[in-house]
GROMACS .gro file of C-alpha atoms in nm:
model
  447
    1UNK     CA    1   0.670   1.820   1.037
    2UNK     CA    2   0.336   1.872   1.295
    3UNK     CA    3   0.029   1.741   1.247
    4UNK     CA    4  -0.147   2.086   1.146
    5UNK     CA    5   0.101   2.081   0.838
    6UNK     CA    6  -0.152   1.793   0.717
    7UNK     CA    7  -0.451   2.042   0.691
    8UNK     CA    8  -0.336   2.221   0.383
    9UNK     CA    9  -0.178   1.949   0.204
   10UNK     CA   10  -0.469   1.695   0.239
   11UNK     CA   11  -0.809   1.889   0.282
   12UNK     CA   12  -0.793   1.937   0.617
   13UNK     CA   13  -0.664   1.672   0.946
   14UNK     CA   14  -1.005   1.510   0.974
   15UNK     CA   15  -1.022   1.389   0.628
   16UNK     CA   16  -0.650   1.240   0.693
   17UNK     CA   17  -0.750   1.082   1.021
   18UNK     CA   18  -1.107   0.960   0.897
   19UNK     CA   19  -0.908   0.801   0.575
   20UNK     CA   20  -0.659   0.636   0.841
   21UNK     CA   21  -0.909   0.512   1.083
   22UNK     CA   22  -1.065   0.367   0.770
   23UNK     CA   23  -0.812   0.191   0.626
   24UNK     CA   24  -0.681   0.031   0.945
   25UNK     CA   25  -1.080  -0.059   1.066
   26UNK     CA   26  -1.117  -0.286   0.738
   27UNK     CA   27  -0.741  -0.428   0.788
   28UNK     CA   28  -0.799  -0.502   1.158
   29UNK     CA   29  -1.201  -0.641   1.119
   30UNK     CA   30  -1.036  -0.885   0.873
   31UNK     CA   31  -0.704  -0.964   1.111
   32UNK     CA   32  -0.944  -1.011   1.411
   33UNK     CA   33  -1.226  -1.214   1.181
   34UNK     CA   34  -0.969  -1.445   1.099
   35UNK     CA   35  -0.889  -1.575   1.465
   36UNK     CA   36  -1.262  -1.580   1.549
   37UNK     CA   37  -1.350  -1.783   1.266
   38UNK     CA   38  -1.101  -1.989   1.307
   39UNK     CA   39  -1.092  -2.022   1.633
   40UNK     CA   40  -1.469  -2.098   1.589
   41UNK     CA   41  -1.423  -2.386   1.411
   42UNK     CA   42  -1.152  -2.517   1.590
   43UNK     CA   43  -1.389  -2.510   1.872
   44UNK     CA   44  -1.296  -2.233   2.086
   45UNK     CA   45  -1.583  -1.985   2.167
   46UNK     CA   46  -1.541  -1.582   2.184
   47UNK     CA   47  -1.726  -1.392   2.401
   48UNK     CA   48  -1.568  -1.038   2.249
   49UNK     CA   49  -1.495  -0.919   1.925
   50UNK     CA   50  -1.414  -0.569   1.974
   51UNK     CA   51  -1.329  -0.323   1.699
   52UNK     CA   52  -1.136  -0.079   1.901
   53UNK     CA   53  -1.059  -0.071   2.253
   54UNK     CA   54  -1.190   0.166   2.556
   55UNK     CA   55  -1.573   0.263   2.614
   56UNK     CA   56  -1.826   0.099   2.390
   57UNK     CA   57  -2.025   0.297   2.184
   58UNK     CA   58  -2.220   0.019   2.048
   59UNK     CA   59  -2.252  -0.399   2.124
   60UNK     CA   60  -2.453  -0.680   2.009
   61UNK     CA   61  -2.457  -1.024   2.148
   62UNK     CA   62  -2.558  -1.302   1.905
   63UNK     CA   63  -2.682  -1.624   1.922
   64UNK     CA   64  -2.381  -1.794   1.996
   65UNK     CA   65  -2.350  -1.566   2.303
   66UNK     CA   66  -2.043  -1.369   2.153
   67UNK     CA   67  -2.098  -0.991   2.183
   68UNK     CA   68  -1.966  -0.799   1.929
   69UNK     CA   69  -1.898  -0.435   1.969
   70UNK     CA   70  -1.743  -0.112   1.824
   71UNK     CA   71  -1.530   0.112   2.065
   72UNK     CA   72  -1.453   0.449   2.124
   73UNK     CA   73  -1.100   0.387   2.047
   74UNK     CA   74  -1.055   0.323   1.626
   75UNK     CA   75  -0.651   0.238   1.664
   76UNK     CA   76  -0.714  -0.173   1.679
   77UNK     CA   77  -0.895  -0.419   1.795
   78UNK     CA   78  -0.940  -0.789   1.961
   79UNK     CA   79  -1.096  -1.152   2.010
   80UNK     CA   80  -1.160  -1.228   2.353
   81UNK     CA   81  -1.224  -1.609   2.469
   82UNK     CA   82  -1.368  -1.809   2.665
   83UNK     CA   83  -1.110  -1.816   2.934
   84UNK     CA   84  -0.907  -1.487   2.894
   85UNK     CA   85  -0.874  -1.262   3.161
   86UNK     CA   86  -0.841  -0.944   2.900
   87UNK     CA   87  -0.816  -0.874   2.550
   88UNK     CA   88  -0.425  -0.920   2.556
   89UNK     CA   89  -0.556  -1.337   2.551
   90UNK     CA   90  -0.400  -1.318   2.960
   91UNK     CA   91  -0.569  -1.646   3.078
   92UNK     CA   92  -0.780  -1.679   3.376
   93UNK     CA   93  -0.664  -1.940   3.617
   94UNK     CA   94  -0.926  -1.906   3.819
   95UNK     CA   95  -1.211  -1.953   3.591
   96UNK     CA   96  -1.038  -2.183   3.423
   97UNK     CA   97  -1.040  -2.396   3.772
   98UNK     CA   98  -1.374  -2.386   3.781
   99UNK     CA   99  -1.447  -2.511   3.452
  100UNK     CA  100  -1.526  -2.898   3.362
  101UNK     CA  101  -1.253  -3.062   3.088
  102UNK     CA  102  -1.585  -3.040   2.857
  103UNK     CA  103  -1.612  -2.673   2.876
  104UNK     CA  104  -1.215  -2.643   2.897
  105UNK     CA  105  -1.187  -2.765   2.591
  106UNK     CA  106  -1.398  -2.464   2.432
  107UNK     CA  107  -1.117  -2.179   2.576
  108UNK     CA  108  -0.776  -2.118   2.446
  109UNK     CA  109  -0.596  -2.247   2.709
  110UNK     CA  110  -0.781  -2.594   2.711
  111UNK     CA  111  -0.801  -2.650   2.331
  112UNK     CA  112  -0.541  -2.892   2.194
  113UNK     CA  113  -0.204  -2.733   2.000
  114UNK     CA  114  -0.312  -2.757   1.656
  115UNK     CA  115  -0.665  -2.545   1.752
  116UNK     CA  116  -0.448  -2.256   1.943
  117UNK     CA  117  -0.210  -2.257   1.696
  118UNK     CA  118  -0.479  -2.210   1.376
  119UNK     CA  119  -0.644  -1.963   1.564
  120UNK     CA  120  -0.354  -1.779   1.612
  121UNK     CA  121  -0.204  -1.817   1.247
  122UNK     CA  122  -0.551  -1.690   1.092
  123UNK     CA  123  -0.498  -1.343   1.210
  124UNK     CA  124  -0.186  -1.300   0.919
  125UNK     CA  125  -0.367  -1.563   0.692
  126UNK     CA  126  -0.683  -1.367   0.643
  127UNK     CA  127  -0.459  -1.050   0.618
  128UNK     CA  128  -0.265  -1.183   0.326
  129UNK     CA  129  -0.566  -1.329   0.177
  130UNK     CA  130  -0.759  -0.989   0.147
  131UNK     CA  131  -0.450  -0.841   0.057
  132UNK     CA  132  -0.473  -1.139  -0.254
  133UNK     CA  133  -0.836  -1.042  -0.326
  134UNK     CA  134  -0.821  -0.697  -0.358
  135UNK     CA  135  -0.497  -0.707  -0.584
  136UNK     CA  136  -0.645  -0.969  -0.789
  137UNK     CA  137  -1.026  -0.734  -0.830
  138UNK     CA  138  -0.802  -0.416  -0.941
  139UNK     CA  139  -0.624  -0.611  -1.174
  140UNK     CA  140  -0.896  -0.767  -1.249
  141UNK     CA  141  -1.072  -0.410  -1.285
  142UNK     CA  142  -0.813  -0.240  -1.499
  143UNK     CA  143  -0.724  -0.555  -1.760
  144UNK     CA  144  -0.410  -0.538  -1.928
  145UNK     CA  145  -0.324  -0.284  -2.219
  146UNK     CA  146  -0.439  -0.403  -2.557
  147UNK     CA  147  -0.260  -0.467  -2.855
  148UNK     CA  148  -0.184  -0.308  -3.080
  149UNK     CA  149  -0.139   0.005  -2.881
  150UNK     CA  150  -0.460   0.204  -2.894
  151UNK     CA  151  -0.606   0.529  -2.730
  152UNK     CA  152  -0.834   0.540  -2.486
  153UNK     CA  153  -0.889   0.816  -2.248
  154UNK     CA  154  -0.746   1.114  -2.337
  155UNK     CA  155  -0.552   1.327  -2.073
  156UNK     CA  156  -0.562   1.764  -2.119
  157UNK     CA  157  -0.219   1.892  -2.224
  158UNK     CA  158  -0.135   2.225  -2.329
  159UNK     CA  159  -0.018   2.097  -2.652
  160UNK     CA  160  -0.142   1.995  -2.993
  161UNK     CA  161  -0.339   1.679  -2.969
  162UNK     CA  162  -0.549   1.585  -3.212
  163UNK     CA  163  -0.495   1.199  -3.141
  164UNK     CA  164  -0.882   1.042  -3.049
  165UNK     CA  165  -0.974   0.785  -2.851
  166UNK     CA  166  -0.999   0.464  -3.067
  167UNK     CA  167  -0.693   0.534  -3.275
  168UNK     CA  168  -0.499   0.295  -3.321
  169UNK     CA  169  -0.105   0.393  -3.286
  170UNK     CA  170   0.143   0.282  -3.619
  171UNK     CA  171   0.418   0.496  -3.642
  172UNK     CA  172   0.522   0.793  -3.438
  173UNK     CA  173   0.756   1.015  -3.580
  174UNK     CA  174   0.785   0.775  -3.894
  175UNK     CA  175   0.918   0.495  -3.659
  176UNK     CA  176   0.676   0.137  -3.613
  177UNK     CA  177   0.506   0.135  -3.313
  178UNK     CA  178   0.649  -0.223  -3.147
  179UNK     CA  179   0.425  -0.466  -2.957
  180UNK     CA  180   0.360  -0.283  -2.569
  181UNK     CA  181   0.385  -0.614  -2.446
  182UNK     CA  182   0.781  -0.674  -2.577
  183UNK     CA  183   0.885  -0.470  -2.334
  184UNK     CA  184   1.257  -0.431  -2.398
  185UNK     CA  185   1.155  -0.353  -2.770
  186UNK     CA  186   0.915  -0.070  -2.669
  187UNK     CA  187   1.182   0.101  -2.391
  188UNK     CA  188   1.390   0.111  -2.695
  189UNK     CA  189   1.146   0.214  -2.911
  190UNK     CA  190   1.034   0.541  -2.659
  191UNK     CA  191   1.421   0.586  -2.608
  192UNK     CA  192   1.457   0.662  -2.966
  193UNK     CA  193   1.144   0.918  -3.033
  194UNK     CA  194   1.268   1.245  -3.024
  195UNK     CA  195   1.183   1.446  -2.742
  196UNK     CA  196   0.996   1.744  -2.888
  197UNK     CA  197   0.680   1.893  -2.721
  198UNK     CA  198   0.470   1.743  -3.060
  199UNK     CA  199   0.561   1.467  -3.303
  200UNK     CA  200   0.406   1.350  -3.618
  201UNK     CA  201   0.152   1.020  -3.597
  202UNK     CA  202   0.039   0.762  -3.810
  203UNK     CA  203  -0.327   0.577  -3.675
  204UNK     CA  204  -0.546   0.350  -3.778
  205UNK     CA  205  -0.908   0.511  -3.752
  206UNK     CA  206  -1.211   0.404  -3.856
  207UNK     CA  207  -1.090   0.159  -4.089
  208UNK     CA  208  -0.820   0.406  -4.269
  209UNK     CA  209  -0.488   0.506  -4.222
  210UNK     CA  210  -0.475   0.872  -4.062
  211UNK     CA  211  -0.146   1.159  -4.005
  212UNK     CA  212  -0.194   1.358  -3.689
  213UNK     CA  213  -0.004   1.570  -3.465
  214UNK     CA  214   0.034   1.466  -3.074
  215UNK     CA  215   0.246   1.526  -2.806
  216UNK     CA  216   0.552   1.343  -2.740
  217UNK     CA  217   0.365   1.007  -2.604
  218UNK     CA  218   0.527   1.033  -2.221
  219UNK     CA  219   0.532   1.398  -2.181
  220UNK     CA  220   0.554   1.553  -1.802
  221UNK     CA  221   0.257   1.503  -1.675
  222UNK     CA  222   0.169   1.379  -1.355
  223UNK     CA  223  -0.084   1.058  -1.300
  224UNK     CA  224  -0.044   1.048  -0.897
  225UNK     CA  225   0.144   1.192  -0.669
  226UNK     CA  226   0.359   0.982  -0.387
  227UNK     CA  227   0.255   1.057   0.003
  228UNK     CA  228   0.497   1.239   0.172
  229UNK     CA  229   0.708   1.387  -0.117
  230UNK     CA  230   0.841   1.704  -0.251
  231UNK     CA  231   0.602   1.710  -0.478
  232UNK     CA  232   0.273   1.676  -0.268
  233UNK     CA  233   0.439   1.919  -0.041
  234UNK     CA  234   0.450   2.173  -0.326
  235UNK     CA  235   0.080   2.120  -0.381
  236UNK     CA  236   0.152   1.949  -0.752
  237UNK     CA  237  -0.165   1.713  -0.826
  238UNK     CA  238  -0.263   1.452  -1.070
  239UNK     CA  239  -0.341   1.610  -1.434
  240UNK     CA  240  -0.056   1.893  -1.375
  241UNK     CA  241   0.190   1.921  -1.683
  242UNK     CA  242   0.483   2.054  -1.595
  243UNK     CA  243   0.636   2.318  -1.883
  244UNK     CA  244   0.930   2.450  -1.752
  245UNK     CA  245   1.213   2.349  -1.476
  246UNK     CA  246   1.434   2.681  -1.405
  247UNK     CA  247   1.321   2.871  -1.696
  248UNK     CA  248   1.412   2.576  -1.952
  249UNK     CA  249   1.104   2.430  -2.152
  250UNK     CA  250   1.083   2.033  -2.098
  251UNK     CA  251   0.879   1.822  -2.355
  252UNK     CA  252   0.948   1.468  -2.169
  253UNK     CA  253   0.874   1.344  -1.850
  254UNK     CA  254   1.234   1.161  -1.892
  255UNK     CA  255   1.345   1.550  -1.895
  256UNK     CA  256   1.233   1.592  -1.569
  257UNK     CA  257   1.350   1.341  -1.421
  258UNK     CA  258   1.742   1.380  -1.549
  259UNK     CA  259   1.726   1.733  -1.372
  260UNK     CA  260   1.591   1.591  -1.095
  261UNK     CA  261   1.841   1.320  -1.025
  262UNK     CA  262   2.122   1.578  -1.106
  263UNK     CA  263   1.989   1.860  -0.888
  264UNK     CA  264   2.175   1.698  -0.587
  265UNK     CA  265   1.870   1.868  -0.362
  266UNK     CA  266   1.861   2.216  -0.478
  267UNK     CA  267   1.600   2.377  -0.559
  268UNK     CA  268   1.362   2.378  -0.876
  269UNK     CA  269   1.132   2.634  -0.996
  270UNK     CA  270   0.849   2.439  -1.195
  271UNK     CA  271   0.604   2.656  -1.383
  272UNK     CA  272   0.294   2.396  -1.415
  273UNK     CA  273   0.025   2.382  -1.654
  274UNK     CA  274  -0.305   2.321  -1.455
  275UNK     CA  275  -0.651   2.301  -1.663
  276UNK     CA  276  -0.593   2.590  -1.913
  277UNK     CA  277  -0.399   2.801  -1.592
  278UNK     CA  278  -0.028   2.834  -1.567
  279UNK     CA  279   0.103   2.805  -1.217
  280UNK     CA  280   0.437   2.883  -1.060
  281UNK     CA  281   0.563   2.588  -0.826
  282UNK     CA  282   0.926   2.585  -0.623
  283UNK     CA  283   0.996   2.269  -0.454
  284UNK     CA  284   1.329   2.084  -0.321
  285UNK     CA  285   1.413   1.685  -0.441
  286UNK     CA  286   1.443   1.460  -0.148
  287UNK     CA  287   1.682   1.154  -0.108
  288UNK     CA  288   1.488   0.828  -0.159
  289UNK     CA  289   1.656   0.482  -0.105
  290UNK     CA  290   1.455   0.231  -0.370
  291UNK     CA  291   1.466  -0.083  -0.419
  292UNK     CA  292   1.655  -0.248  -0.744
  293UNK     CA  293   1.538  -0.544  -0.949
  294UNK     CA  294   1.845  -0.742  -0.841
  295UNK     CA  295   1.817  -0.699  -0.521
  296UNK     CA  296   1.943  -0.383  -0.265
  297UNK     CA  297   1.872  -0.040  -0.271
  298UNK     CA  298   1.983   0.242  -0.477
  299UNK     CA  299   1.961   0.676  -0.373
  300UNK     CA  300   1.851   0.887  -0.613
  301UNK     CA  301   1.670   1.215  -0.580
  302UNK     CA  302   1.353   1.251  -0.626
  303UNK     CA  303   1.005   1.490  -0.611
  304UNK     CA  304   0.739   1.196  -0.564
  305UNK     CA  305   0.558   1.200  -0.931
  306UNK     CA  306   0.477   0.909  -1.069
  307UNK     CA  307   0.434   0.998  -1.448
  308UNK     CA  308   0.229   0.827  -1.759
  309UNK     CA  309   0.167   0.850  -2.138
  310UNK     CA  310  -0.062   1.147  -2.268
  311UNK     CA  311  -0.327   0.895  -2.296
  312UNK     CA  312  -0.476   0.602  -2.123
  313UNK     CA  313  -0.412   0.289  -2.338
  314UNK     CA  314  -0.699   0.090  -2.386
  315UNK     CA  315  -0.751  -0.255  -2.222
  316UNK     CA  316  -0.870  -0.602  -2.235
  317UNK     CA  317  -0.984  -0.814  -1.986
  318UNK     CA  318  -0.805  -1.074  -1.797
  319UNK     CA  319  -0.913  -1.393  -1.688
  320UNK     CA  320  -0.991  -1.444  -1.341
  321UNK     CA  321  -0.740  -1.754  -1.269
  322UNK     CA  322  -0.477  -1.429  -1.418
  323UNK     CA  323  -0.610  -1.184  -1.177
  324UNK     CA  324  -0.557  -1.368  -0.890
  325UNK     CA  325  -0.200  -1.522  -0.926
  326UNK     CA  326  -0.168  -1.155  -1.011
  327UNK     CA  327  -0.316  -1.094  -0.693
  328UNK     CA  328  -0.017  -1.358  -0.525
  329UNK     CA  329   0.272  -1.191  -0.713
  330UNK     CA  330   0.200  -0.901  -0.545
  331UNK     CA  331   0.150  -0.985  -0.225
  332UNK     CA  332   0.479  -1.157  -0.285
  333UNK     CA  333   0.662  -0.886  -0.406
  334UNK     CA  334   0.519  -0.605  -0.097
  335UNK     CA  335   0.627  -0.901   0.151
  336UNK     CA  336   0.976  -0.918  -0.024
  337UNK     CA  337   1.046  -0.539  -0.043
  338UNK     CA  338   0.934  -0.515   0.304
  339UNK     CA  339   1.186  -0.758   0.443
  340UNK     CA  340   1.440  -0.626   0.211
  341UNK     CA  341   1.388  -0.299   0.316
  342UNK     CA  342   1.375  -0.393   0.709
  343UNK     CA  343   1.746  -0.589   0.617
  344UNK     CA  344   1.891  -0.274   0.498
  345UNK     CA  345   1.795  -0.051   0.783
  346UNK     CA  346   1.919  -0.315   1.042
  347UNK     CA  347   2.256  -0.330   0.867
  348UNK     CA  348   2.291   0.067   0.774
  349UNK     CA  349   2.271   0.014   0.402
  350UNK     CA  350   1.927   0.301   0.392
  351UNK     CA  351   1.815   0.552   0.571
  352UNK     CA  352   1.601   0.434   0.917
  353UNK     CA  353   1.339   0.737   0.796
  354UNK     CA  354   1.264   0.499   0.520
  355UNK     CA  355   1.052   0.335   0.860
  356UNK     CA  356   0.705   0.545   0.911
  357UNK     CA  357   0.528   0.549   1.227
  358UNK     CA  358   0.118   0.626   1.305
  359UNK     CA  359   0.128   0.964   1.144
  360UNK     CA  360   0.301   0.887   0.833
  361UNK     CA  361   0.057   0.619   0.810
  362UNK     CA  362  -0.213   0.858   0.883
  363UNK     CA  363  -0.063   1.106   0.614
  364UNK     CA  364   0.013   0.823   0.334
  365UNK     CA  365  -0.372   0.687   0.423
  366UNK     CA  366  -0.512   1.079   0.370
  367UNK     CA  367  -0.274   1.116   0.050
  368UNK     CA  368  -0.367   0.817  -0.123
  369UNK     CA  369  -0.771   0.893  -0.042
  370UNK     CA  370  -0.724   1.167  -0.196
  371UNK     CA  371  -0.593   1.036  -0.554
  372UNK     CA  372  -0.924   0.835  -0.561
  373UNK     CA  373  -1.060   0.524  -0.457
  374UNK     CA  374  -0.845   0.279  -0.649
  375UNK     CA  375  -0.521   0.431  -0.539
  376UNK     CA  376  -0.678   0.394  -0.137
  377UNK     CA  377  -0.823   0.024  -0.191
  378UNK     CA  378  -0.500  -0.062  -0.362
  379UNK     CA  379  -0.303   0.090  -0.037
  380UNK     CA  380  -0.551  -0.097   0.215
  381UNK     CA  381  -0.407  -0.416   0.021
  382UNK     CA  382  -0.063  -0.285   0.086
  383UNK     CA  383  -0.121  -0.215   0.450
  384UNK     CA  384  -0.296  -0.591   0.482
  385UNK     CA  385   0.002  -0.712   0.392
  386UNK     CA  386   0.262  -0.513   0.578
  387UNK     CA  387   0.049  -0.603   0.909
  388UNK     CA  388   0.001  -0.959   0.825
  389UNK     CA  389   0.397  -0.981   0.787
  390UNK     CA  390   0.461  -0.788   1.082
  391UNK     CA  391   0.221  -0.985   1.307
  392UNK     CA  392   0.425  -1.299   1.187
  393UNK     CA  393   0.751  -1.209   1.347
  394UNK     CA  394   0.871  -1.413   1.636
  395UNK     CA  395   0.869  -1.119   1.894
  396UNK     CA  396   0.628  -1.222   2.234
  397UNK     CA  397   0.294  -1.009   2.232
  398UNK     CA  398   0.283  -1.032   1.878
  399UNK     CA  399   0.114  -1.367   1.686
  400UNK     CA  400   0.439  -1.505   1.569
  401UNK     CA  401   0.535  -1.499   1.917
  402UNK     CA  402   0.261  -1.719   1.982
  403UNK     CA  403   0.356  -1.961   1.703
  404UNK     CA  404   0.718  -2.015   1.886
  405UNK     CA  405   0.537  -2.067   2.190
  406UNK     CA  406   0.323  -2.330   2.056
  407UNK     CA  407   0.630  -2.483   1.837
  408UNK     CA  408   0.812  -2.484   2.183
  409UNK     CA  409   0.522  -2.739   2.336
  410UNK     CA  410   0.463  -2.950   1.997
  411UNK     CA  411   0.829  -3.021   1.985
  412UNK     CA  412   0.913  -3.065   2.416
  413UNK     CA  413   0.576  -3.141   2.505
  414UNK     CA  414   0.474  -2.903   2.739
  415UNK     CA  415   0.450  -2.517   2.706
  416UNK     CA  416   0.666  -2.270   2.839
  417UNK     CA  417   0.657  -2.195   3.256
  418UNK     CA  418   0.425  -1.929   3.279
  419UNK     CA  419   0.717  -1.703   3.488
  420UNK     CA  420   0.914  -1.743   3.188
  421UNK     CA  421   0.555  -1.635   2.936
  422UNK     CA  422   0.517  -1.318   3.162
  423UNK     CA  423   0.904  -1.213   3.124
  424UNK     CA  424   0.913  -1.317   2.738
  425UNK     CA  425   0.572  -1.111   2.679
  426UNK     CA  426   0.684  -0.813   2.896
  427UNK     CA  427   1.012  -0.787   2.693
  428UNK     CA  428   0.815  -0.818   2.392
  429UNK     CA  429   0.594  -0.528   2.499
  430UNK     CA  430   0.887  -0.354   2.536
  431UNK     CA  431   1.044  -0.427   2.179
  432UNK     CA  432   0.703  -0.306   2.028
  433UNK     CA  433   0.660  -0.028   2.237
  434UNK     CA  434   1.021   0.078   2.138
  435UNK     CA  435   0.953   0.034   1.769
  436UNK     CA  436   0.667   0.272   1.774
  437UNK     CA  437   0.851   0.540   1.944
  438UNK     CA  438   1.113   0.528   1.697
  439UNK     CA  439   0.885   0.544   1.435
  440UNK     CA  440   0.720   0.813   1.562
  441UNK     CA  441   0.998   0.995   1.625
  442UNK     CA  442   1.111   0.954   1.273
  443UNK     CA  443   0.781   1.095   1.133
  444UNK     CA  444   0.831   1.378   1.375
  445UNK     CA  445   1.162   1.465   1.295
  446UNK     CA  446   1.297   1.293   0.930
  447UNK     CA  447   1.331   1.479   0.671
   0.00000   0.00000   0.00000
């Protein structure tokens, strides 16, 4: 892959890069607002918050004397205090030295444990609580499906549909529609429809019971497309309903997806069904390691569709107390999948491509942009939380570096020698430095 391969595939590489300078600007404002604030209250004082680094391209100072500034440089950002010698939080012996035990007390260096360490922990905090927020407002947004099952928007299909939004769904093909929310019941329920390109309905409309003629209720359509897939590759969008795989006519989106996972990576010719147009579409399954319920990591092969039913179901609305511990869950379950995932690599269990670097950031940040502005908030969320977790590990240069610094004076009483700081943060640097250039090398060169 090169970076002009992005052009066609995302509507040209400035609208990938603006999307990924966007995303990580809101993730790092929040990661950087956190130790300001913090540190504010703790009693530390900043003189820079910088979004960005290298020339500034615009700076206000406010009354607090803190001057706060965007730079030419999008890629990050940093708090510096009173005290620092540079963004990197480097102290400054000398002006330190010069500096009265009153006006110590306002820099890093000269605050007591519990401040530094607050400050320093807020960073991740405030990345895991917008991570919270945001889950908990699309949730909150989209409401759960109501019951019973009922239409709401309608999505095009090439076949007969005369289903309306409103209807309520009974029966479909003369079996009882179960409760969506008994979710064993339903899977067994959709298991057992036949898998025909139309099947007979019974609705409730308007107050009386109705027979019409739908398509099968999951057919193979596609609702969003994953970042850096088969699929996306092939130029397949959201709204395409795919017809045909190798000249056979599919009426389920389970269809698809049993020639997919028994295609072993050959090749599939897809004839697609795109707003009234039929298109012609050849594209090649990858092998994806995913995570299982249990735990671990399966391979299967897959194109990178994520599919739906032919309509949107309608929804309630949630409470907001529901919104937000779904809001938790989630940040629960991206943190777990994360470390599961980082386990496996370490130990050879999946692929080390499953680790993206910048520009399959940049790509997944243009993709998901792309699909609309749900699908990018929800991935800012996502990204919150990856960085917040990765800022917690206990590798120098990084926060949770800092932490086992500071849990190294709280529990002997005195902090580390500052020869041992400099070789401990320049061995960190490396580790990081490392890390990038593997990841970068695996967007470069994974398939």
């Amino acid at each position: 892959m090169d970076a002009l391969s992005l052009v066609p595939q995302f509507g040209g590489l400035i609208w990938t890069i603006l999307a990924f300078v966007v995303a990580l600007s809101v993730i790092v404002a929040i990661h950087e607002y956190g130790h300001y604030i913090v540190g504010r209250w703790s009693g530390i004082e900043a003189e820079v918050f910088s979004l960005g680094f290298g020339p500034v391209i615009w700076s206000r100072t406010d009354k607090r004397g803190t001057q706060w500034q965007i730079a030419a440089l999008p890629f990050g950002g940093y708090v510096k205090f009173l005290g620092d010698s540079n963004a990197a939080s480097g102290t400054d012996a000398e002006a330190l030295a010069e500096m009265s035990p009153e006006e110590q007390r306002h820099t890093m260096a000269g605050a007591p444990l519990w401040a530094r360490s607050a400050t320093v922990a807020a960073g991740p905090i405030f990345n895991f609580a917008l991570s919270v927020v945001v889950f908990a407002a699309v949730i909150f947004a989209r409401g759960e499906i109501a019951e019973p099952l009922t239409v709401g928007d309608l999505r095009p299909v090439p076949m007969t549909n005369e289903l309306q939004e409103g209807d309520r769904i009974l029966e479909i093909a003369d079996m009882a529609v179960p409760s969506f929310g008994d979710t064993e019941g339903f899977e067994r329920f959709s298991d057992a429809l036949p898998r025909a390109p139309e099947l007979p309905y019974r609705v409730s409309r308007d107050g009386r019971e109705v027979a019409v003629t739908g398509p099968y209720p999951y057919p193979p359509i596609v609702t969003q497309v994953i970042p850096q897939s088969a699929a996306l590759a092939a130029g397949l969008r959201p709204g395409d309903v795919i017809t045909e795989v190798n000249g056979d006519r599919i009426a389920a989106f389970d269809d698809l997806r049993e020639i997919v996972e028994t295609s072993e990576g050959a090749a599939l010719a897809l004839t697609v069904w795109r707003d009234g147009e039929t298109l012609e579409r050849t594209l090649e399954p990858k092998r994806t390691d995913e995570p299982q319920p249990g735990g671990g990591f399966e391979t299967h092969w897959r194109i990178g569709i994520i599919g739906g039913m032919v309509f949107e179901p309608a929804t309630e609305m949630v409470g907001p107390l529901t919104a937000l511990w779904g809001g938790v869950a989630q940040v629960g379950t991206v943190i777990q999948g994360s470390l599961s995932g980082l386990w496996h690599m370490v130990t050879g269990a999946i692929s080390s491509c499953n680790l993206s670097g910048p520009i399959g950031i940049a790509e997944t940040s243009g993709a998901m942009a792309s699909q609309g502005a749900m699908s990018f908030i929800w991935f800012i969320a996502v990204l919150s939380t990856a960085v917040g977790l990765l800022n917690l590990f206990p590798v120098p240069v990084l926060d949770g570096g800092h932490l086992v610094f500071h849990a190294y004076e709280a529990i002997s009483g005195r902090p580390p020698s500052d020869r041992a700081l400099q070789a401990l943060m320049g061995a960190g640097l490396v580790a990081i430095l490392s890390l990038m250039a593997f990841a970068v090398f695996n967007d470069l060169f994974c398939p």
